[in-house]
């Protein structure tokens, strides 16, 4: 089981970056996702894979991963699936894209209490501003423990650091 070092949350910067710097900066988690230790391990147009190491403070009274933590991972993965800087079916890197969650549905199918969980997200449908993603989450043994679906709206401009 990997023991990742603690992460320091950072603000999303809006300064001008080169296309390669944009791509690199988007791979870093910010805010709550950074605090949880979410890691973007694969990212391509219409697909994202995030992983998270379960820590003791993430467990509920039953000593299993809290559903809110799992829902946050699903939400982040679904958003990333539709926000690749190259856009849908493109390998050209453009400016950062940010989406806001419109709705999120989670179905809990199993449990996890330790190890790394993996969220595999696919952008299923959508237009220029609104898209839908589905997410499957697997425990360290590769068992499906949750499925989620989210609707997201693209922001028209990058988030302000304030």
Short mmCIF file of N, CA and C in Angstrom, two decimals:
data_model
loop_
_atom_site.label_atom_id
_atom_site.label_comp_id
_atom_site.label_asym_id
_atom_site.label_seq_id
_atom_site.Cartn_x
_atom_site.Cartn_y
_atom_site.Cartn_z
N UNK A 1 0.86 -1.18 0.00
CA UNK A 1 0.00 0.00 0.00
C UNK A 1 0.90 1.24 0.00
N UNK A 2 0.75 2.12 -1.00
CA UNK A 2 1.59 3.31 -1.03
C UNK A 2 1.27 4.24 0.13
N UNK A 3 2.30 4.82 0.70
CA UNK A 3 2.14 5.81 1.77
C UNK A 3 2.50 7.16 1.17
N UNK A 4 1.49 7.87 0.69
CA UNK A 4 1.73 9.15 0.05
C UNK A 4 2.00 10.21 1.08
N UNK A 5 2.88 11.16 0.76
CA UNK A 5 3.14 12.25 1.70
C UNK A 5 1.94 13.17 1.78
N UNK A 6 1.79 13.89 2.91
CA UNK A 6 0.67 14.84 3.01
C UNK A 6 0.77 15.90 1.94
N UNK A 7 -0.37 16.34 1.46
CA UNK A 7 -0.41 17.36 0.42
C UNK A 7 -0.80 18.69 1.02
N UNK A 8 -0.27 19.75 0.45
CA UNK A 8 -0.64 21.09 0.86
C UNK A 8 -1.60 21.65 -0.17
N UNK A 9 -2.86 21.94 0.20
CA UNK A 9 -3.79 22.52 -0.77
C UNK A 9 -3.25 23.83 -1.31
N UNK A 10 -3.51 24.08 -2.59
CA UNK A 10 -3.09 25.34 -3.19
C UNK A 10 -4.26 25.95 -3.93
N UNK A 11 -4.16 27.22 -4.19
CA UNK A 11 -5.21 27.93 -4.91
C UNK A 11 -5.02 27.73 -6.41
N UNK A 12 -6.12 27.78 -7.16
CA UNK A 12 -6.07 27.72 -8.61
C UNK A 12 -5.61 29.08 -9.11
N UNK A 13 -4.50 29.11 -9.76
CA UNK A 13 -3.95 30.37 -10.26
C UNK A 13 -4.51 30.69 -11.64
N UNK A 14 -4.68 31.97 -11.94
CA UNK A 14 -5.20 32.38 -13.24
C UNK A 14 -4.14 33.09 -14.06
N UNK A 15 -2.87 33.00 -13.67
CA UNK A 15 -1.81 33.65 -14.43
C UNK A 15 -1.61 32.92 -15.75
N UNK A 16 -1.04 33.64 -16.71
CA UNK A 16 -0.82 33.07 -18.03
C UNK A 16 0.26 31.98 -17.95
N UNK A 17 -0.06 30.81 -18.46
CA UNK A 17 0.87 29.69 -18.48
C UNK A 17 0.97 29.17 -19.90
N UNK A 18 2.09 28.52 -20.19
CA UNK A 18 2.24 27.87 -21.48
C UNK A 18 1.31 26.65 -21.52
N UNK A 19 1.00 26.11 -22.71
CA UNK A 19 0.14 24.92 -22.77
C UNK A 19 0.66 23.75 -21.92
N UNK A 20 1.96 23.52 -21.90
CA UNK A 20 2.47 22.41 -21.09
C UNK A 20 2.37 22.71 -19.60
N UNK A 21 2.54 24.00 -19.22
CA UNK A 21 2.37 24.38 -17.82
C UNK A 21 0.90 24.26 -17.40
N UNK A 22 -0.04 24.60 -18.33
CA UNK A 22 -1.46 24.42 -18.05
C UNK A 22 -1.75 22.96 -17.73
N UNK A 23 -1.30 22.07 -18.58
CA UNK A 23 -1.56 20.65 -18.39
C UNK A 23 -0.98 20.18 -17.06
N UNK A 24 0.23 20.61 -16.75
CA UNK A 24 0.87 20.21 -15.50
C UNK A 24 0.12 20.75 -14.29
N UNK A 25 -0.32 22.01 -14.36
CA UNK A 25 -1.02 22.61 -13.21
C UNK A 25 -2.38 21.96 -12.98
N UNK A 26 -3.02 21.49 -14.04
CA UNK A 26 -4.32 20.86 -13.89
C UNK A 26 -4.22 19.48 -13.26
N UNK A 27 -3.04 18.87 -13.30
CA UNK A 27 -2.87 17.55 -12.70
C UNK A 27 -2.83 17.63 -11.18
N UNK A 28 -2.58 18.82 -10.63
CA UNK A 28 -2.52 18.98 -9.18
C UNK A 28 -3.93 19.20 -8.63
N UNK A 29 -4.21 18.54 -7.55
CA UNK A 29 -5.49 18.74 -6.88
C UNK A 29 -5.41 20.01 -6.03
N UNK A 30 -6.55 20.66 -5.84
CA UNK A 30 -6.61 21.86 -5.02
C UNK A 30 -7.67 21.69 -3.95
N UNK A 31 -7.60 22.50 -2.91
CA UNK A 31 -8.64 22.57 -1.89
C UNK A 31 -8.97 21.24 -1.24
N UNK A 32 -10.27 20.95 -1.18
CA UNK A 32 -10.77 19.76 -0.49
C UNK A 32 -10.22 18.47 -1.11
N UNK A 33 -10.14 18.43 -2.45
CA UNK A 33 -9.61 17.23 -3.11
C UNK A 33 -8.15 17.00 -2.75
N UNK A 34 -7.38 18.06 -2.60
CA UNK A 34 -5.99 17.92 -2.17
C UNK A 34 -5.93 17.43 -0.72
N UNK A 35 -6.80 17.96 0.12
CA UNK A 35 -6.82 17.54 1.52
C UNK A 35 -7.14 16.04 1.64
N UNK A 36 -8.02 15.55 0.78
CA UNK A 36 -8.36 14.13 0.79
C UNK A 36 -7.25 13.27 0.19
N UNK A 37 -6.37 13.89 -0.57
CA UNK A 37 -5.28 13.14 -1.19
C UNK A 37 -5.64 12.52 -2.52
N UNK A 38 -6.68 13.02 -3.18
CA UNK A 38 -7.04 12.51 -4.50
C UNK A 38 -5.88 12.72 -5.46
N UNK A 39 -5.62 11.71 -6.29
CA UNK A 39 -4.54 11.78 -7.28
C UNK A 39 -5.09 11.48 -8.66
N UNK A 40 -4.83 12.35 -9.62
CA UNK A 40 -5.21 12.12 -11.00
C UNK A 40 -4.11 11.27 -11.63
N UNK A 41 -4.41 10.01 -11.94
CA UNK A 41 -3.38 9.09 -12.43
C UNK A 41 -3.48 8.83 -13.93
N UNK A 42 -4.64 9.09 -14.54
CA UNK A 42 -4.81 9.00 -15.99
C UNK A 42 -5.76 10.11 -16.40
N UNK A 43 -5.47 10.76 -17.53
CA UNK A 43 -6.35 11.82 -18.01
C UNK A 43 -6.23 11.92 -19.51
N UNK A 44 -7.33 11.80 -20.18
CA UNK A 44 -7.41 11.90 -21.63
C UNK A 44 -8.77 12.48 -21.96
N UNK A 45 -8.97 12.94 -23.21
CA UNK A 45 -10.30 13.42 -23.55
C UNK A 45 -11.37 12.37 -23.21
N UNK A 46 -12.40 12.79 -22.51
CA UNK A 46 -13.55 11.97 -22.13
C UNK A 46 -13.23 10.87 -21.13
N UNK A 47 -12.09 10.91 -20.46
CA UNK A 47 -11.73 9.87 -19.49
C UNK A 47 -10.82 10.44 -18.41
N UNK A 48 -11.05 10.01 -17.17
CA UNK A 48 -10.16 10.36 -16.07
C UNK A 48 -10.16 9.22 -15.06
N UNK A 49 -9.00 8.99 -14.46
CA UNK A 49 -8.88 7.99 -13.41
C UNK A 49 -8.22 8.67 -12.21
N UNK A 50 -8.92 8.65 -11.08
CA UNK A 50 -8.39 9.21 -9.84
C UNK A 50 -8.23 8.08 -8.83
N UNK A 51 -7.22 8.22 -7.97
CA UNK A 51 -7.01 7.27 -6.89
C UNK A 51 -6.92 8.03 -5.58
N UNK A 52 -7.27 7.33 -4.51
CA UNK A 52 -7.20 7.92 -3.18
C UNK A 52 -6.78 6.83 -2.20
N UNK A 53 -5.80 7.16 -1.36
CA UNK A 53 -5.38 6.27 -0.29
C UNK A 53 -6.30 6.50 0.90
N UNK A 54 -6.95 5.43 1.38
CA UNK A 54 -7.86 5.56 2.51
C UNK A 54 -7.04 5.72 3.79
N UNK A 55 -7.38 6.77 4.55
CA UNK A 55 -6.72 7.04 5.83
C UNK A 55 -7.72 6.81 6.95
N UNK A 56 -7.26 6.55 8.17
CA UNK A 56 -8.18 6.27 9.28
C UNK A 56 -9.23 7.35 9.52
N UNK A 57 -8.88 8.61 9.33
CA UNK A 57 -9.83 9.70 9.58
C UNK A 57 -10.95 9.77 8.53
N UNK A 58 -10.86 8.97 7.48
CA UNK A 58 -11.88 8.93 6.44
C UNK A 58 -12.95 7.87 6.71
N UNK A 59 -12.78 7.11 7.78
CA UNK A 59 -13.70 6.01 8.09
C UNK A 59 -14.88 6.49 8.93
N UNK A 60 -16.00 5.80 8.79
CA UNK A 60 -17.17 6.13 9.60
C UNK A 60 -17.20 5.26 10.86
N UNK A 61 -18.31 5.29 11.59
CA UNK A 61 -18.42 4.51 12.84
C UNK A 61 -18.34 3.01 12.60
N UNK A 62 -18.64 2.56 11.39
CA UNK A 62 -18.56 1.13 11.06
C UNK A 62 -17.17 0.74 10.58
N UNK A 63 -16.25 1.69 10.64
CA UNK A 63 -14.86 1.47 10.22
C UNK A 63 -14.74 1.16 8.74
N UNK A 64 -15.64 1.76 7.94
CA UNK A 64 -15.54 1.69 6.49
C UNK A 64 -15.49 3.11 5.95
N UNK A 65 -15.07 3.25 4.71
CA UNK A 65 -14.93 4.57 4.10
C UNK A 65 -16.27 5.32 4.15
N UNK A 66 -16.22 6.55 4.64
CA UNK A 66 -17.41 7.39 4.73
C UNK A 66 -17.95 7.67 3.32
N UNK A 67 -19.27 7.60 3.17
CA UNK A 67 -19.89 7.81 1.87
C UNK A 67 -19.64 9.18 1.29
N UNK A 68 -19.50 10.19 2.14
CA UNK A 68 -19.23 11.54 1.64
C UNK A 68 -17.86 11.66 1.00
N UNK A 69 -16.89 10.94 1.54
CA UNK A 69 -15.55 10.93 0.95
C UNK A 69 -15.61 10.26 -0.42
N UNK A 70 -16.32 9.15 -0.49
CA UNK A 70 -16.47 8.42 -1.74
C UNK A 70 -17.21 9.27 -2.78
N UNK A 71 -18.26 9.97 -2.36
CA UNK A 71 -19.00 10.84 -3.27
C UNK A 71 -18.13 11.98 -3.80
N UNK A 72 -17.25 12.50 -2.96
CA UNK A 72 -16.35 13.57 -3.40
C UNK A 72 -15.39 13.06 -4.47
N UNK A 73 -14.87 11.85 -4.29
CA UNK A 73 -13.99 11.26 -5.30
C UNK A 73 -14.74 11.07 -6.62
N UNK A 74 -15.98 10.58 -6.55
CA UNK A 74 -16.80 10.39 -7.74
C UNK A 74 -17.04 11.73 -8.43
N UNK A 75 -17.38 12.76 -7.67
CA UNK A 75 -17.64 14.09 -8.22
C UNK A 75 -16.40 14.62 -8.95
N UNK A 76 -15.25 14.52 -8.31
CA UNK A 76 -14.02 15.03 -8.92
C UNK A 76 -13.67 14.27 -10.19
N UNK A 77 -13.77 12.95 -10.15
CA UNK A 77 -13.43 12.14 -11.33
C UNK A 77 -14.37 12.46 -12.49
N UNK A 78 -15.66 12.58 -12.22
CA UNK A 78 -16.62 12.91 -13.27
C UNK A 78 -16.36 14.26 -13.90
N UNK A 79 -15.99 15.23 -13.08
CA UNK A 79 -15.65 16.55 -13.62
C UNK A 79 -14.41 16.53 -14.48
N UNK A 80 -13.38 15.84 -14.01
CA UNK A 80 -12.16 15.74 -14.80
C UNK A 80 -12.40 15.06 -16.14
N UNK A 81 -13.29 14.07 -16.18
CA UNK A 81 -13.54 13.35 -17.43
C UNK A 81 -14.03 14.27 -18.54
N UNK A 82 -14.72 15.34 -18.20
CA UNK A 82 -15.23 16.26 -19.21
C UNK A 82 -14.42 17.52 -19.38
N UNK A 83 -13.32 17.66 -18.63
CA UNK A 83 -12.56 18.92 -18.63
C UNK A 83 -11.14 18.81 -19.15
N UNK A 84 -10.84 17.77 -19.89
CA UNK A 84 -9.47 17.66 -20.42
C UNK A 84 -9.17 18.92 -21.23
N UNK A 85 -7.97 19.50 -21.06
CA UNK A 85 -7.67 20.77 -21.73
C UNK A 85 -7.66 20.67 -23.24
N UNK A 86 -7.58 19.47 -23.79
CA UNK A 86 -7.65 19.29 -25.23
C UNK A 86 -9.08 19.21 -25.73
N UNK A 87 -10.04 19.08 -24.84
CA UNK A 87 -11.43 18.94 -25.24
C UNK A 87 -11.73 17.53 -25.71
N UNK A 88 -12.96 17.33 -26.11
CA UNK A 88 -13.39 16.00 -26.55
C UNK A 88 -12.66 15.58 -27.82
N UNK A 89 -12.11 14.37 -27.80
CA UNK A 89 -11.46 13.76 -28.96
C UNK A 89 -10.36 14.61 -29.57
N UNK A 90 -9.58 15.28 -28.75
CA UNK A 90 -8.50 16.13 -29.23
C UNK A 90 -7.27 15.93 -28.38
N UNK A 91 -6.11 15.96 -29.01
CA UNK A 91 -4.86 15.86 -28.26
C UNK A 91 -4.18 17.22 -28.14
N UNK A 92 -4.81 18.27 -28.64
CA UNK A 92 -4.26 19.62 -28.56
C UNK A 92 -4.58 20.20 -27.19
N UNK A 93 -3.55 20.68 -26.50
CA UNK A 93 -3.76 21.24 -25.16
C UNK A 93 -4.16 22.70 -25.29
N UNK A 94 -5.25 23.06 -24.65
CA UNK A 94 -5.73 24.43 -24.64
C UNK A 94 -5.72 24.99 -23.24
N UNK A 95 -6.44 26.08 -23.02
CA UNK A 95 -6.47 26.68 -21.68
C UNK A 95 -7.21 25.77 -20.70
N UNK A 96 -6.99 25.97 -19.41
CA UNK A 96 -7.66 25.14 -18.42
C UNK A 96 -9.17 25.25 -18.54
N UNK A 97 -9.84 24.15 -18.32
CA UNK A 97 -11.30 24.12 -18.33
C UNK A 97 -11.76 23.69 -16.95
N UNK A 98 -12.79 24.33 -16.45
CA UNK A 98 -13.29 24.06 -15.11
C UNK A 98 -14.80 23.83 -15.21
N UNK A 99 -15.30 22.84 -14.49
CA UNK A 99 -16.73 22.56 -14.51
C UNK A 99 -17.31 22.63 -13.10
N UNK A 100 -18.57 22.98 -13.02
CA UNK A 100 -19.32 23.02 -11.77
C UNK A 100 -20.34 21.89 -11.79
N UNK A 101 -20.55 21.24 -10.68
CA UNK A 101 -21.49 20.13 -10.61
C UNK A 101 -22.92 20.65 -10.56
N UNK A 102 -23.76 20.12 -11.45
CA UNK A 102 -25.19 20.45 -11.47
C UNK A 102 -25.94 19.44 -10.61
N UNK A 103 -25.63 18.17 -10.80
CA UNK A 103 -26.27 17.12 -9.99
C UNK A 103 -25.32 15.94 -9.88
N UNK A 104 -25.52 15.16 -8.81
CA UNK A 104 -24.66 14.00 -8.57
C UNK A 104 -25.50 12.91 -7.92
N UNK A 105 -25.40 11.69 -8.46
CA UNK A 105 -26.08 10.54 -7.90
C UNK A 105 -25.04 9.47 -7.62
N UNK A 106 -25.11 8.87 -6.43
CA UNK A 106 -24.16 7.83 -6.05
C UNK A 106 -24.94 6.61 -5.56
N UNK A 107 -24.54 5.44 -6.02
CA UNK A 107 -25.07 4.18 -5.53
C UNK A 107 -23.91 3.43 -4.89
N UNK A 108 -24.05 3.13 -3.61
CA UNK A 108 -23.02 2.42 -2.85
C UNK A 108 -23.29 0.92 -2.95
N UNK A 109 -22.32 0.17 -3.44
CA UNK A 109 -22.51 -1.25 -3.71
C UNK A 109 -21.65 -2.15 -2.84
N UNK A 110 -20.62 -1.61 -2.25
CA UNK A 110 -19.71 -2.41 -1.44
C UNK A 110 -18.99 -1.52 -0.45
N UNK A 111 -17.93 -2.08 0.16
CA UNK A 111 -17.21 -1.34 1.20
C UNK A 111 -15.71 -1.38 0.94
N UNK A 112 -15.06 -0.41 1.56
CA UNK A 112 -13.60 -0.37 1.60
C UNK A 112 -13.21 0.26 2.92
N UNK A 113 -12.13 -0.22 3.51
CA UNK A 113 -11.67 0.36 4.78
C UNK A 113 -10.18 0.62 4.79
N UNK A 114 -9.48 0.18 3.77
CA UNK A 114 -8.04 0.44 3.70
C UNK A 114 -7.59 0.30 2.25
N UNK A 115 -6.36 0.72 2.01
CA UNK A 115 -5.80 0.60 0.67
C UNK A 115 -6.15 1.78 -0.22
N UNK A 116 -5.92 1.58 -1.49
CA UNK A 116 -6.17 2.62 -2.50
C UNK A 116 -7.45 2.27 -3.24
N UNK A 117 -8.35 3.25 -3.35
CA UNK A 117 -9.53 3.07 -4.18
C UNK A 117 -9.31 3.82 -5.48
N UNK A 118 -9.97 3.35 -6.54
CA UNK A 118 -9.75 3.87 -7.89
C UNK A 118 -11.09 4.23 -8.52
N UNK A 119 -11.21 5.47 -8.98
CA UNK A 119 -12.42 5.95 -9.66
C UNK A 119 -12.13 6.09 -11.15
N UNK A 120 -12.88 5.39 -11.96
CA UNK A 120 -12.71 5.43 -13.42
C UNK A 120 -13.93 6.14 -14.00
N UNK A 121 -13.69 7.30 -14.60
CA UNK A 121 -14.78 8.15 -15.09
C UNK A 121 -14.74 8.27 -16.60
N UNK A 122 -15.96 8.32 -17.18
CA UNK A 122 -16.10 8.54 -18.62
C UNK A 122 -17.12 9.63 -18.87
N UNK A 123 -16.77 10.55 -19.74
CA UNK A 123 -17.74 11.56 -20.20
C UNK A 123 -18.65 10.83 -21.17
N UNK A 124 -19.93 10.80 -20.87
CA UNK A 124 -20.87 10.00 -21.67
C UNK A 124 -21.54 10.79 -22.78
N UNK A 125 -21.86 12.04 -22.50
CA UNK A 125 -22.65 12.81 -23.44
C UNK A 125 -22.56 14.28 -23.05
N UNK A 126 -22.98 15.13 -23.95
CA UNK A 126 -23.05 16.54 -23.62
C UNK A 126 -22.72 17.42 -24.80
N UNK A 127 -22.84 18.70 -24.54
CA UNK A 127 -22.56 19.69 -25.56
C UNK A 127 -21.37 20.54 -25.16
N UNK A 128 -21.37 21.78 -25.64
CA UNK A 128 -20.24 22.68 -25.38
C UNK A 128 -20.18 23.14 -23.93
N UNK A 129 -21.33 23.21 -23.25
CA UNK A 129 -21.35 23.75 -21.89
C UNK A 129 -21.75 22.74 -20.82
N UNK A 130 -22.59 21.77 -21.16
CA UNK A 130 -23.08 20.81 -20.17
C UNK A 130 -22.73 19.40 -20.63
N UNK A 131 -22.26 18.58 -19.69
CA UNK A 131 -21.94 17.19 -20.02
C UNK A 131 -22.30 16.29 -18.85
N UNK A 132 -22.37 14.99 -19.14
CA UNK A 132 -22.69 13.97 -18.15
C UNK A 132 -21.56 12.96 -18.12
N UNK A 133 -21.15 12.58 -16.91
CA UNK A 133 -20.11 11.57 -16.74
C UNK A 133 -20.63 10.45 -15.85
N UNK A 134 -20.14 9.23 -16.09
CA UNK A 134 -20.41 8.11 -15.20
C UNK A 134 -19.08 7.67 -14.59
N UNK A 135 -19.15 7.18 -13.36
CA UNK A 135 -17.93 6.83 -12.62
C UNK A 135 -18.14 5.47 -11.93
N UNK A 136 -17.16 4.59 -12.09
CA UNK A 136 -17.11 3.32 -11.35
C UNK A 136 -15.96 3.41 -10.36
N UNK A 137 -16.20 2.99 -9.12
CA UNK A 137 -15.16 3.03 -8.09
C UNK A 137 -14.87 1.60 -7.63
N UNK A 138 -13.58 1.28 -7.55
CA UNK A 138 -13.14 -0.05 -7.18
C UNK A 138 -12.28 0.01 -5.92
N UNK A 139 -12.41 -1.01 -5.07
CA UNK A 139 -11.56 -1.08 -3.88
C UNK A 139 -10.20 -1.65 -4.25
N UNK A 140 -9.33 -1.84 -3.26
CA UNK A 140 -7.97 -2.31 -3.51
C UNK A 140 -7.94 -3.72 -4.10
N UNK A 141 -9.02 -4.48 -3.91
CA UNK A 141 -9.10 -5.83 -4.47
C UNK A 141 -9.73 -5.86 -5.86
N UNK A 142 -10.05 -4.67 -6.41
CA UNK A 142 -10.64 -4.59 -7.74
C UNK A 142 -12.14 -4.82 -7.76
N UNK A 143 -12.77 -4.85 -6.59
CA UNK A 143 -14.22 -5.04 -6.52
C UNK A 143 -14.94 -3.70 -6.68
N UNK A 144 -16.03 -3.71 -7.43
CA UNK A 144 -16.82 -2.50 -7.63
C UNK A 144 -17.53 -2.15 -6.32
N UNK A 145 -17.27 -0.95 -5.80
CA UNK A 145 -17.88 -0.56 -4.52
C UNK A 145 -18.87 0.60 -4.67
N UNK A 146 -18.86 1.30 -5.79
CA UNK A 146 -19.81 2.39 -6.00
C UNK A 146 -19.86 2.75 -7.47
N UNK A 147 -21.02 3.27 -7.88
CA UNK A 147 -21.17 3.85 -9.21
C UNK A 147 -21.82 5.21 -9.03
N UNK A 148 -21.44 6.14 -9.87
CA UNK A 148 -22.00 7.47 -9.77
C UNK A 148 -22.22 8.07 -11.14
N UNK A 149 -23.10 9.05 -11.17
CA UNK A 149 -23.35 9.79 -12.39
C UNK A 149 -23.52 11.25 -12.03
N UNK A 150 -22.87 12.11 -12.79
CA UNK A 150 -22.96 13.54 -12.52
C UNK A 150 -23.22 14.33 -13.78
N UNK A 151 -23.91 15.44 -13.61
CA UNK A 151 -24.08 16.42 -14.69
C UNK A 151 -23.26 17.64 -14.29
N UNK A 152 -22.54 18.20 -15.25
CA UNK A 152 -21.61 19.30 -14.98
C UNK A 152 -21.80 20.40 -16.02
N UNK A 153 -21.53 21.64 -15.60
CA UNK A 153 -21.57 22.80 -16.50
C UNK A 153 -20.20 23.43 -16.54
N UNK A 154 -19.70 23.65 -17.74
CA UNK A 154 -18.41 24.30 -17.91
C UNK A 154 -18.51 25.76 -17.49
N UNK A 155 -17.48 26.21 -16.79
CA UNK A 155 -17.38 27.64 -16.49
C UNK A 155 -16.94 28.36 -17.74
N UNK A 156 -17.38 29.60 -17.90
CA UNK A 156 -17.01 30.36 -19.09
C UNK A 156 -15.61 30.93 -19.00
N UNK A 157 -15.07 31.01 -17.80
CA UNK A 157 -13.70 31.52 -17.62
C UNK A 157 -13.07 30.82 -16.42
N UNK A 158 -11.74 30.86 -16.31
CA UNK A 158 -11.08 30.20 -15.17
C UNK A 158 -11.55 30.76 -13.83
N UNK A 159 -11.47 29.93 -12.82
CA UNK A 159 -11.87 30.33 -11.47
C UNK A 159 -10.94 31.42 -10.95
N UNK A 160 -11.50 32.34 -10.20
CA UNK A 160 -10.72 33.41 -9.58
C UNK A 160 -10.03 32.87 -8.33
N UNK A 161 -8.77 33.29 -8.09
CA UNK A 161 -8.08 32.80 -6.89
C UNK A 161 -8.65 33.36 -5.61
N UNK A 162 -9.49 34.37 -5.65
CA UNK A 162 -10.07 34.99 -4.45
C UNK A 162 -11.44 34.46 -4.13
#
